[in-house]
Coordinates of C-alpha atoms in Angstrom, one line a residue:
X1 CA 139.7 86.5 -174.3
X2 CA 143.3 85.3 -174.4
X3 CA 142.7 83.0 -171.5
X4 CA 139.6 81.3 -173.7
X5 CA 142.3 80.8 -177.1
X6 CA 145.0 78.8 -175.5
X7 CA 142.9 76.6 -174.1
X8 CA 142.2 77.4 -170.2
X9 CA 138.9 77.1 -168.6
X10 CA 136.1 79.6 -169.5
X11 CA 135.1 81.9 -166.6
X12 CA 133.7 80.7 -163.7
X13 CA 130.3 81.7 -163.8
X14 CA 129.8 79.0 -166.9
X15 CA 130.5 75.4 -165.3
X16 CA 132.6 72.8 -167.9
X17 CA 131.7 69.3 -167.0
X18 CA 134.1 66.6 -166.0
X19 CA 134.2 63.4 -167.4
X20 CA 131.9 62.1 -164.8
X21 CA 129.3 64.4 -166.9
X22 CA 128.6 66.7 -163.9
X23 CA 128.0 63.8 -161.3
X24 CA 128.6 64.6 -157.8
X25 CA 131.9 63.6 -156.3
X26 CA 133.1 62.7 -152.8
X27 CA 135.2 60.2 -150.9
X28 CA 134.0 57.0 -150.3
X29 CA 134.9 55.3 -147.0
X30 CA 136.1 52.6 -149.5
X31 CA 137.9 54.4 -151.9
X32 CA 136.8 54.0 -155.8
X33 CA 134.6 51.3 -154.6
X34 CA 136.7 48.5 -154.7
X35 CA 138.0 49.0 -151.0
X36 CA 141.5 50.1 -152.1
X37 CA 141.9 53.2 -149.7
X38 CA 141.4 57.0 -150.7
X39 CA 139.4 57.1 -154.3
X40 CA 137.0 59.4 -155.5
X41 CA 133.6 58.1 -156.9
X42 CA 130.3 59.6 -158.4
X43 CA 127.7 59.6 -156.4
X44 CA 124.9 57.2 -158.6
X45 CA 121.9 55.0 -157.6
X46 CA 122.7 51.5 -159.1
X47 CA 125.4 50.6 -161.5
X48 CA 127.3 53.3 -163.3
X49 CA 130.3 52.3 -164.9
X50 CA 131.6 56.3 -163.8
X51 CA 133.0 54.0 -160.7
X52 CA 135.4 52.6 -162.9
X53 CA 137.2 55.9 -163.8
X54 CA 140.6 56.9 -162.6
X55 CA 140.8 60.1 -160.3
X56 CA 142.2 62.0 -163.3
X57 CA 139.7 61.2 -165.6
X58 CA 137.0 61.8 -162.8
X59 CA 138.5 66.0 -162.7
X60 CA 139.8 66.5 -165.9
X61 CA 138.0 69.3 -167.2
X62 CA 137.7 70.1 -171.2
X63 CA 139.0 72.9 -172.5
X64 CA 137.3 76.1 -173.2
X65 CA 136.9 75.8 -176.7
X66 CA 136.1 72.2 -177.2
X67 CA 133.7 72.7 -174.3
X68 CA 131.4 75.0 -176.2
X69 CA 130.6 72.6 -179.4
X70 CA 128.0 71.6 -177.4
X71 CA 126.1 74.9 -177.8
X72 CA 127.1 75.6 -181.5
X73 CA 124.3 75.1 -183.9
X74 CA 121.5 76.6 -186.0
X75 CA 120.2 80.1 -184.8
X76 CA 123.6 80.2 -182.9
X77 CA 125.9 83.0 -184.1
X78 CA 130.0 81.8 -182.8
X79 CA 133.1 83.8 -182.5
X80 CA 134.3 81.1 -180.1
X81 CA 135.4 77.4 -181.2
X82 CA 138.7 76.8 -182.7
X83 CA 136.6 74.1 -183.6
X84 CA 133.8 72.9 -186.2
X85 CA 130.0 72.7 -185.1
X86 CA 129.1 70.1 -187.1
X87 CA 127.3 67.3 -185.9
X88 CA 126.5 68.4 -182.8
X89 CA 122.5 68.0 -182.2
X90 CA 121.2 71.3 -180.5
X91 CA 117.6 71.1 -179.9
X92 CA 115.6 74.5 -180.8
X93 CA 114.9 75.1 -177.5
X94 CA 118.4 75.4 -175.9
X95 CA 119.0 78.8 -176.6
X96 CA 121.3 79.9 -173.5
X97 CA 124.8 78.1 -171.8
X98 CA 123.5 74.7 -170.1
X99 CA 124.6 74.7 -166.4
X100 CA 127.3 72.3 -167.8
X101 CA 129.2 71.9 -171.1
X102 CA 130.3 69.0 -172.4
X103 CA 132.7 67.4 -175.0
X104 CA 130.4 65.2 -176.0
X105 CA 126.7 64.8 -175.2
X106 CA 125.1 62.1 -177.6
X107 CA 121.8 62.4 -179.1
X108 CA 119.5 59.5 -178.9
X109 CA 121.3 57.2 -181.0
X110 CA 118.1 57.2 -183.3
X111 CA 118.6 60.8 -183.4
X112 CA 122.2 60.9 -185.2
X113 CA 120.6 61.1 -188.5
X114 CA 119.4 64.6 -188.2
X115 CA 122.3 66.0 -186.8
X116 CA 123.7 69.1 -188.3
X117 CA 126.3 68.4 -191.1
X118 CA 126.5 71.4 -192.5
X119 CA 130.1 72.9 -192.2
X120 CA 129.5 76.7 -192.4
X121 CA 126.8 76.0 -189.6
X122 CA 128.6 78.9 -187.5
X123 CA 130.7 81.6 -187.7
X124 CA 133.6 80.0 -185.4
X125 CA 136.1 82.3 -185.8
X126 CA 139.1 79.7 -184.9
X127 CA 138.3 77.1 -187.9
X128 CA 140.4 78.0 -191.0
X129 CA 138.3 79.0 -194.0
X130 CA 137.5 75.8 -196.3
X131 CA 137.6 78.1 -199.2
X132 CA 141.8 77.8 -198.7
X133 CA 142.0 74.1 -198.7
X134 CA 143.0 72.9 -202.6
X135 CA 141.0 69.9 -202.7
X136 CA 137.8 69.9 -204.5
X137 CA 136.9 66.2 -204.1
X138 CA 138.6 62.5 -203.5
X139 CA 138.0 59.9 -205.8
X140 CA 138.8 56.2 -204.7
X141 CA 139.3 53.1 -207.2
X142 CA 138.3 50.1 -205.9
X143 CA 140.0 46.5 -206.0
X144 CA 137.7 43.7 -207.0
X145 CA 135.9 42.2 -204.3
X146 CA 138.3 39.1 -203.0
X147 CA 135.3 36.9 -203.4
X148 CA 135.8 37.5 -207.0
X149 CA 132.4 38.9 -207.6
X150 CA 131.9 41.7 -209.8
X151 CA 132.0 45.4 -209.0
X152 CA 132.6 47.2 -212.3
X153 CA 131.0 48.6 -215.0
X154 CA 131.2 45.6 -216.6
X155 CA 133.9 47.0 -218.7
X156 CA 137.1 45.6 -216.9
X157 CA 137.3 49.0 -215.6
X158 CA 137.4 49.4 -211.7
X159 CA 134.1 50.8 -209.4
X160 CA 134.8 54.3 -208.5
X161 CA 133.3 55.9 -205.6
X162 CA 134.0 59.5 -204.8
X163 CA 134.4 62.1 -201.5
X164 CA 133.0 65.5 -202.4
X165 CA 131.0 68.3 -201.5
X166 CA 129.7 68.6 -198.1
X167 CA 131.2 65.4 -196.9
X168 CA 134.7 66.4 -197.6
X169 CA 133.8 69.9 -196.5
X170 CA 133.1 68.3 -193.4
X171 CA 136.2 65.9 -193.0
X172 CA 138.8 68.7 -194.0
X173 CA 137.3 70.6 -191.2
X174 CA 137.9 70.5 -187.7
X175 CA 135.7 67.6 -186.3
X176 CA 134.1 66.5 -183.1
X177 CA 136.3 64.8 -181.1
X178 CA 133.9 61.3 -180.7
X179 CA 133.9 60.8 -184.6
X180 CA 132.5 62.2 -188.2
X181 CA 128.9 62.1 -186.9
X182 CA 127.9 59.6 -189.8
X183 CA 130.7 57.3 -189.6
X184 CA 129.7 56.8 -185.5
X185 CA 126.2 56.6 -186.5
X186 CA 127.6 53.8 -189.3
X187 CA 129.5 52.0 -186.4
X188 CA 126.8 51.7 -184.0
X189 CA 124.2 49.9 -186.2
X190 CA 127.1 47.6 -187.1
X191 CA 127.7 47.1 -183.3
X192 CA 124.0 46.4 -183.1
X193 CA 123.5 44.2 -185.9
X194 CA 126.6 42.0 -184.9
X195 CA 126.5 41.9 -181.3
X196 CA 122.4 42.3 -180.6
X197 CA 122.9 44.7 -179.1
X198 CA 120.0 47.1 -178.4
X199 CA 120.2 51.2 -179.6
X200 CA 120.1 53.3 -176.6
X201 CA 121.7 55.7 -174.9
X202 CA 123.5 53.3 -172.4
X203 CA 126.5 53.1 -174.6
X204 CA 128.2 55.1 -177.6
X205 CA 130.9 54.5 -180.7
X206 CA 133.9 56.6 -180.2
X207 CA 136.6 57.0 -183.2
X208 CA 140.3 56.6 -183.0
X209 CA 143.6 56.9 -184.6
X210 CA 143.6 52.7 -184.6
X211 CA 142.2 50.7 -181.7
X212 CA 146.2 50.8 -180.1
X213 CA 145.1 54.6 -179.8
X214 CA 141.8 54.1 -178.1
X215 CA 143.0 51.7 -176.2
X216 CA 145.7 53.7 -174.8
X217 CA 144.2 56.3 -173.8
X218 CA 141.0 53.9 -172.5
X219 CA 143.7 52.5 -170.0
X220 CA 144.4 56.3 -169.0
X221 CA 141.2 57.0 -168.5
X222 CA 140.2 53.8 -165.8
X223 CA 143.6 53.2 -163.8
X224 CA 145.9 55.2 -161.7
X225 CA 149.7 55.2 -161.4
X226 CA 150.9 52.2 -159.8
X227 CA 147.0 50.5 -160.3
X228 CA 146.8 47.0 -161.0
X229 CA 145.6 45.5 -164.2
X230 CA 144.8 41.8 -165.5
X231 CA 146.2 40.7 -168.3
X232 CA 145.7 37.5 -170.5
X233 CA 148.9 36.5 -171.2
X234 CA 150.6 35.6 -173.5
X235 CA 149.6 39.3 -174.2
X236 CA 149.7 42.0 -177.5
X237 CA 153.2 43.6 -176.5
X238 CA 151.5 47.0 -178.3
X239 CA 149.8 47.1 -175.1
X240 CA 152.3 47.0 -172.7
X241 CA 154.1 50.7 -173.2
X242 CA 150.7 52.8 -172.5
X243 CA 150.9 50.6 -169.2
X244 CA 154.6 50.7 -168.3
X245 CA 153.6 54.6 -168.4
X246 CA 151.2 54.1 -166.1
X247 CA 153.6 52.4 -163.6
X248 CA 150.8 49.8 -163.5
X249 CA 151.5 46.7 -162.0
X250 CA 150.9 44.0 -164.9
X251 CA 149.2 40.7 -163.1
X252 CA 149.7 37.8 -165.8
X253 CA 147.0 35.4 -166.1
X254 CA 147.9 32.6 -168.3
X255 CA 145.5 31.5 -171.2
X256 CA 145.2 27.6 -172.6
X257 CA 144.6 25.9 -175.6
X258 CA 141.2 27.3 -175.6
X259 CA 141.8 30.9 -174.9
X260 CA 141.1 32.7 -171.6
X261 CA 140.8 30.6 -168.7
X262 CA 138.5 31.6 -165.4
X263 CA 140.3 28.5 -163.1
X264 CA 143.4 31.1 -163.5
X265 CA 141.2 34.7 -162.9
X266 CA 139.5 32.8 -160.0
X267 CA 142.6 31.7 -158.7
X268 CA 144.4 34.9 -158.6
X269 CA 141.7 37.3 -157.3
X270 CA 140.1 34.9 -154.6
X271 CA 144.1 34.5 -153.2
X272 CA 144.3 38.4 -153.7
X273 CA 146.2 39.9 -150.4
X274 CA 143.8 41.7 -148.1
X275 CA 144.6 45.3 -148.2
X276 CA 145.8 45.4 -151.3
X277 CA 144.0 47.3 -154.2
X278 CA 142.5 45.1 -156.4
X279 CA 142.5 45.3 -160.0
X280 CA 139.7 46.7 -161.6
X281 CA 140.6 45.6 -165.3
X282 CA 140.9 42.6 -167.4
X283 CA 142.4 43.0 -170.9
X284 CA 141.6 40.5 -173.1
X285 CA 142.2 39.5 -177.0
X286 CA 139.7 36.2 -177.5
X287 CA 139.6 35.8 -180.9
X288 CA 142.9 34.8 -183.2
X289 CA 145.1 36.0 -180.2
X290 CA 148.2 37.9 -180.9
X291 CA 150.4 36.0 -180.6
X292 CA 148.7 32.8 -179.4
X293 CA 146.3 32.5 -181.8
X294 CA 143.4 30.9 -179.3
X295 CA 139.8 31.7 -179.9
X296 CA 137.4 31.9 -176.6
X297 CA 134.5 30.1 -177.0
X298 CA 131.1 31.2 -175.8
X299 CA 131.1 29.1 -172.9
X300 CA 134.8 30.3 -171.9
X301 CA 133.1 33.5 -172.1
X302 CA 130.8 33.1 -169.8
X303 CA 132.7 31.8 -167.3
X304 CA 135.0 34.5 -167.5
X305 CA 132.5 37.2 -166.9
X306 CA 131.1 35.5 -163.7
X307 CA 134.4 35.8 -162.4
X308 CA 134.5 39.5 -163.3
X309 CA 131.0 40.1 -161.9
X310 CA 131.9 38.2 -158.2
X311 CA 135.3 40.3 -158.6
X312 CA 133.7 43.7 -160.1
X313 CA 136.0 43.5 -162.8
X314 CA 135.7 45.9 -166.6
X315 CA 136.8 43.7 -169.5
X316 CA 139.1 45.5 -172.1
X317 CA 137.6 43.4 -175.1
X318 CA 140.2 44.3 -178.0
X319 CA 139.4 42.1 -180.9
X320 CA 141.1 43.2 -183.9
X321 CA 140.8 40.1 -185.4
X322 CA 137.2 39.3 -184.7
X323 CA 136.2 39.6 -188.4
X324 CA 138.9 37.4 -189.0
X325 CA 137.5 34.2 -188.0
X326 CA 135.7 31.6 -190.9
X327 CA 132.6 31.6 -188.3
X328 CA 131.6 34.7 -185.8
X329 CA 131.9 33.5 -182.0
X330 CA 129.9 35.9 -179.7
X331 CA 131.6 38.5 -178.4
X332 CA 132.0 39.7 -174.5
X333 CA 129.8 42.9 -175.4
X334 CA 127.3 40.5 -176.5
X335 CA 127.0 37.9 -173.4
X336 CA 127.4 40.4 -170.8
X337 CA 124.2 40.6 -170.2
X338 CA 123.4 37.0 -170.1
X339 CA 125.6 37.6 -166.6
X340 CA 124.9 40.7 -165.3
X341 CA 121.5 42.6 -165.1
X342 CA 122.9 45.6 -167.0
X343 CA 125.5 46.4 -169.7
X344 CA 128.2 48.8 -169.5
X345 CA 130.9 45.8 -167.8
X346 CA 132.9 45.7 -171.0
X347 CA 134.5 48.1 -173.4
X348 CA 135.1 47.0 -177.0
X349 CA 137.8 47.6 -179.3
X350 CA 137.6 47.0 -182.9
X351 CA 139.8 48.0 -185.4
X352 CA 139.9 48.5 -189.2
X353 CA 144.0 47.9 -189.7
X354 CA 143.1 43.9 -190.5
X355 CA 140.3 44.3 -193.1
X356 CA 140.5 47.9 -194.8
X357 CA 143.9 49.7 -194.0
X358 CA 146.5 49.4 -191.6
X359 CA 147.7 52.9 -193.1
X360 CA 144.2 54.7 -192.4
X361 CA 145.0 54.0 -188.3
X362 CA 141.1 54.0 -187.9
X363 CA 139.9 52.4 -184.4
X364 CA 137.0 52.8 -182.4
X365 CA 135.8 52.2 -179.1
X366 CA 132.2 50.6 -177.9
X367 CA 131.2 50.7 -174.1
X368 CA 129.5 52.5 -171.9
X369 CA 129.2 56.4 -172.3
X370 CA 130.3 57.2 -168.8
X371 CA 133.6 55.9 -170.5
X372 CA 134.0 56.4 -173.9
X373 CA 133.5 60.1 -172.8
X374 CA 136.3 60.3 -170.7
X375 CA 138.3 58.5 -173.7
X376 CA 137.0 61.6 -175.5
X377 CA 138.2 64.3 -173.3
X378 CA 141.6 62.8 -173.7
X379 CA 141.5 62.8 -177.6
X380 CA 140.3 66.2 -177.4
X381 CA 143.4 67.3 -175.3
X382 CA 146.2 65.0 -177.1
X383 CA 145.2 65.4 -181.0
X384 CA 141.4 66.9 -181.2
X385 CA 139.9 64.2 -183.2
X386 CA 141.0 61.3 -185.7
X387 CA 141.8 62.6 -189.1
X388 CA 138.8 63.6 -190.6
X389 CA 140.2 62.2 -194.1
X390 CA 140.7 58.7 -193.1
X391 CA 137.2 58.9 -191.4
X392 CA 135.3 60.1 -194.8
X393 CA 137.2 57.3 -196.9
X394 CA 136.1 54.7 -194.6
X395 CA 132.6 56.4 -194.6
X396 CA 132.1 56.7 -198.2
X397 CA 133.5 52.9 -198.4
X398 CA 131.0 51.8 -196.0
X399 CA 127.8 53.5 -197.5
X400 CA 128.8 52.4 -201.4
X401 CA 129.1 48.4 -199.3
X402 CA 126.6 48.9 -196.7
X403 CA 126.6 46.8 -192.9
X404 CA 126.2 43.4 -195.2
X405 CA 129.0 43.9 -197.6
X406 CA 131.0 45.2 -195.4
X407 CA 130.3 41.0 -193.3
X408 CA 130.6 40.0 -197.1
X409 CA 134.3 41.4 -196.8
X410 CA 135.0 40.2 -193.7
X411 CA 134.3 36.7 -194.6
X412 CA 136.6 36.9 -197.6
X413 CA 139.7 37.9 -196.0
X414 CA 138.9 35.6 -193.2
X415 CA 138.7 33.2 -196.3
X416 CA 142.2 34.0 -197.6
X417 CA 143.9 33.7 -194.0
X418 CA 142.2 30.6 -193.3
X419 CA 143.6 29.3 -196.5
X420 CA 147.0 31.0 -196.7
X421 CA 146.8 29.1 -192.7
X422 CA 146.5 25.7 -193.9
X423 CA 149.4 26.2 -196.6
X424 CA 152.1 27.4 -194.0
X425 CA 150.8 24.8 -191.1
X426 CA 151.3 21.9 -193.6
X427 CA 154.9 23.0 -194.0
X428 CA 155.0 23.4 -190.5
X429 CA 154.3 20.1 -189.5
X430 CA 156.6 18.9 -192.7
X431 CA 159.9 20.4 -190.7
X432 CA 159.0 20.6 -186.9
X433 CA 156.9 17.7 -186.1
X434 CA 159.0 15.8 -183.1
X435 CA 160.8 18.8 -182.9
X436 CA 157.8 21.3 -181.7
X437 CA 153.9 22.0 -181.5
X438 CA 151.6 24.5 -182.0
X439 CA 147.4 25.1 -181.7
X440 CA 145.7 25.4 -185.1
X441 CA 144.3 29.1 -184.8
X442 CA 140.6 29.8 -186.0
X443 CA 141.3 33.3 -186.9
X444 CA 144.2 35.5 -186.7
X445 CA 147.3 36.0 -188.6
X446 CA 150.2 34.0 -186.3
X447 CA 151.6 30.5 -185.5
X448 CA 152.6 30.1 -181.5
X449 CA 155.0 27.1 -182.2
X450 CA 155.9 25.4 -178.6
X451 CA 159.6 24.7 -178.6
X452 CA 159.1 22.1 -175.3
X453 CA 159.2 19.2 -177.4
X454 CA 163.1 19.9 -178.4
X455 CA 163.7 20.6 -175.0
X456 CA 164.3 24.1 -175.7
X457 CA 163.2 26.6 -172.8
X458 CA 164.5 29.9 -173.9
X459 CA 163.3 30.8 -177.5
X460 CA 165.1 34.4 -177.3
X461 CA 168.3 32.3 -176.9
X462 CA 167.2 30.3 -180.2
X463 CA 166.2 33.2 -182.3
X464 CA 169.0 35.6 -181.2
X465 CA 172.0 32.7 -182.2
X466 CA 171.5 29.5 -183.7
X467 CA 167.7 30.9 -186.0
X468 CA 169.6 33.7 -186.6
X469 CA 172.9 32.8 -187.9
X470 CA 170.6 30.4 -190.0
X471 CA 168.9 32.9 -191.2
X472 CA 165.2 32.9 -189.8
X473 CA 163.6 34.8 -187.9
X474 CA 160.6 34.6 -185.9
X475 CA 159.2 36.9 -182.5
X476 CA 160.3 35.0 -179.4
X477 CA 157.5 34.6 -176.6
X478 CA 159.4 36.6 -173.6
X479 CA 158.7 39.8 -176.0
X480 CA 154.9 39.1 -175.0
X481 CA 154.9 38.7 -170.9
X482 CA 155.3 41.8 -169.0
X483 CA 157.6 39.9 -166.4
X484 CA 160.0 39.0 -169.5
X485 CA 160.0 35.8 -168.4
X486 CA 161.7 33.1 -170.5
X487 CA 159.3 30.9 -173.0
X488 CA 159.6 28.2 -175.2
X489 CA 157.5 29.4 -177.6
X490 CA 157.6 31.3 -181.3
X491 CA 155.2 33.3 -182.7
X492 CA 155.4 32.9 -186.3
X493 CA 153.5 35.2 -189.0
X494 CA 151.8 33.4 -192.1
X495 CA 149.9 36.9 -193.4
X496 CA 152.5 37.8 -195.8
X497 CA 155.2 35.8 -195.9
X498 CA 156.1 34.2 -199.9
X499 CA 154.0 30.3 -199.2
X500 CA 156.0 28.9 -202.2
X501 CA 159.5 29.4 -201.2
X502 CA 160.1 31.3 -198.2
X503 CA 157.9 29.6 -196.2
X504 CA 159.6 25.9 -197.3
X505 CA 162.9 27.1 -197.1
X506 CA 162.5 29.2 -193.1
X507 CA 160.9 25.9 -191.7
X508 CA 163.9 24.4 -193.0
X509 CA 166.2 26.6 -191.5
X510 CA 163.9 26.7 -188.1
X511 CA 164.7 23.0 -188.1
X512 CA 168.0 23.0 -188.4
X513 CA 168.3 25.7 -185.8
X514 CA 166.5 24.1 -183.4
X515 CA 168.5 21.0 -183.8
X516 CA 171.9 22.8 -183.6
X517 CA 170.5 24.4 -179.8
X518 CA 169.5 20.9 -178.5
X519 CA 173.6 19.6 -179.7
X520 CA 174.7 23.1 -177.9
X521 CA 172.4 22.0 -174.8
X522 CA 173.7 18.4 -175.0
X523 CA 170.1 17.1 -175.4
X524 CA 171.0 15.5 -178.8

């Protein structure tokens, strides 16, 4: 019984399931399938996306008291999970241990509806008594709608929406590990309605403290120590620790004006040494990049995934700032199937920081289950599940708006960035034209101002003496290439700074700091 509490694997007679979901494993004269050497691989007819995990994630088992969620149910009496039962789907039938146990076994996506929500389903002897938690109910007060549309009463007081009863029974309660069961239910019609994408059981949702989370452990969960792994660079430097873990070996692959660019992929992997492992990732951010702020069109797009399909490379798609753009541009887990027979090539991460709270650290990942299942077994061993609080708010906010208002919001703040854009670019130009350049972004939050112009190579140099002792600051482009390698360019942040006076007087002081480095560089 002790062994079962802290965690260890149940006895051996009861299988758990590994992330492969009880595929077959053995060596492959190949390796993982890439012909790197001394992988492990699931044995599948077809495509399976399983030959993309790492050799950890393919043996990591779940623990012994997550594993059994998927048993707990109606008709079910439990003395076993630390854990609540709620939300998992157990068919009337299933009245015995299943050969194999797992974390987390979707239901036909159709199916999530009638999931048990009830939180005193079982008698789970680990989960704390809700009767001792002080909180009887949450009430929220909205903000008027930034379109300036109405929401009250019609009283200038402001809409109220409230958390109570057995929705915040279930999100003070230990949760699965995936996601509140209507929240993922929530995401995946969005997902479907946005990207086309059809409802089946080839891919699931899977919840996060923020998309940096998901991703994290996402990268975990497909490479190996010392792995290789594409990314577009300039790259999000939130990205880089989780890899620098990993002892990965970062391969840059330069973007342009227009985003992504498959000449550079192609070039790199078709001049890729023989013998060498090849990467089996590509991390991407195509839409307002941070910090470049390029925007992959469709036909970039494309191209780009008939690189990864001749290389066998998974796309990382992590598009926080998707929503962010004035006009939608189809994403990679959209066109993937324009390329390949199948889904399951590209794993999707979206994030609610940029549109409902940066504070709430609510992420979540879309791909193909094979993966976001072994992303799973990892958040069940690091924190359990998301907080269950931050889930129901964004819940309750997304049933009072619904899939459309919630694209109603979307296009509002992508509305006030665009705008707020335009204001701090026409400054821009005011102070740095001959001195510097930079690519209007279509979405996003950030400037990437090109020092070239001025004859300036090293923009660390800039910012750390002459922008400093100004007194300006902006982010200087070595901070986002895994080599460190010196750049001319400055990313510059327009979502919050004061457009009336700051923004005048730092361009200012940007000028004049730029012009003091080309006198100390005796290029003026």
């Amino acid at each position: 019984m002790g062994d079962i509490e802290i965690g260890s694997a149940l006895p051996a007679k009861t299988n758990l399931v590994l992330a492969t979901n009880g595929a077959e494993i053995k060596k492959h004269p190949n390796g993982n399938g890439n012909g790197d050497g001394n992988g492990v691989e699931a044995v599948n007819k077809g495509y399976n996306a399983r030959e993309f995990l790492s050799d950890r994630a393919k043996i990591t088992q779940i623990d012994g008291i997550r594993g059994l969620m998927a048993v707990e149910g109606p008709g079910i009496v439990s003395f076993s999970s630390s854990c609540s039962a709620v939300s998992v789907l157990i068919r009337p039938s299933i009245a015995h241990f299943p050969p194999t146990l797992c974390l987390h076994q979707p239901a036909p996506l159709e199916e999530l509806e009638t999931q048990s929500t009830d939180p005193h389903a079982t008698s789970a002897a680990g989960r704390p008594n809700p009767t001792t938690f002080p909180f009887s109910s949450i009430t929220l007060n909205l903000k008027s709608p930034l379109d300036g549309s109405s929401n009250g009463d019609g009283n200038g007081q402001a809409e109220s929406i409230t958390i109570d009863t057995e929705d915040l029974d279930i999100a003070l309660q230990y949760s699965p590990s995936p996601g509140l069961a209507k929240l993922v239910k929530w995401a995946v019609d969005l997902q479907s309605h946005v990207h086309n994408k059809k409802k089946d059981e080839s891919w699931t949702v899977s919840f996060g403290s923020g998309s940096q989370d998901m991703m994290a452990k996402a990268f975990h969960t497909l490479l190996n120590p010392g792995d290789p792994v594409l990314l577009e660079t300039p790259v999000y430097s939130g990205v880089l620790p989780p890899l620098r873990l990993l002892g990965a070996e970062m391969i840059e692959v330069d973007v342009d004006e227009k985003g992504g660019s498959a000449k550079n992929l192609e070039k790199i992997l078709s001049e890729w040494p023989e013998g060498k492992k090849r990467p089996r990732v590509l991390y991407t951010s195509p839409v307002g990049n941070n910090p470049s702020g390029c925007s992959a069109p469709r036909e970039r797009k494309l191209e780009i995934l008939e690189v990864c399909k001749k290389y066998n490379v998974l796309i990382f798609e992590d598009d926080p700032y998707y929503y962010l753009a004035t006009e939608l541009i189809p994403s990679y887990f959209e066109l993937e199937t324009e390329v390949y027979p199948e889904a399951g090539h590209v794993v999707r991460f979206d994030s609610f920081s940029k549109l409902l709270s940066a504070g709430l650290r609510l992420g979540f990942a879309t791909g193909p289950k094979e993966i976001t299942q072994a992303i799973d077994v990892l958040t069940a061993g690091a924190n359990l599940h998301t907080s269950g609080v931050s889930q129901a708010v964004a819940l309750r906010l997304m049933q009072h708006w619904g899939v459309d208002g919630f694209l109603a919001h979307g296009r509002s703040v992508a509305k006030l960035y665009a705008e707020r854009r335009a204001e701090f670019e026409k400054v821009a130009h005011k102070y740095l034209d001959g001195l510097a350049t930079s690519v209007s972004p279509v979405a996003g939050m950030f400037l990437w101002v090109d020092l070239s112009p001025s004859g300036i190579k090293d923009s660390y140099e800039l910012i750390r003496h002459e922008a400093l002792a100004k007194g300006v600051l902006g982010v200087p482009g070595m901070a986002f290439y895994p080599s460190g390698r010196k750049s001319p360019h400055v990313r510059l942040s327009f979502s919050i700074v004061d457009l009336e006076q700051d923004t005048e007087l730092g361009f200012q002081r940007l000028a004049e700091a730029i012009k003091d480095k080309q006198k100390a560089l005796g290029l003026a």
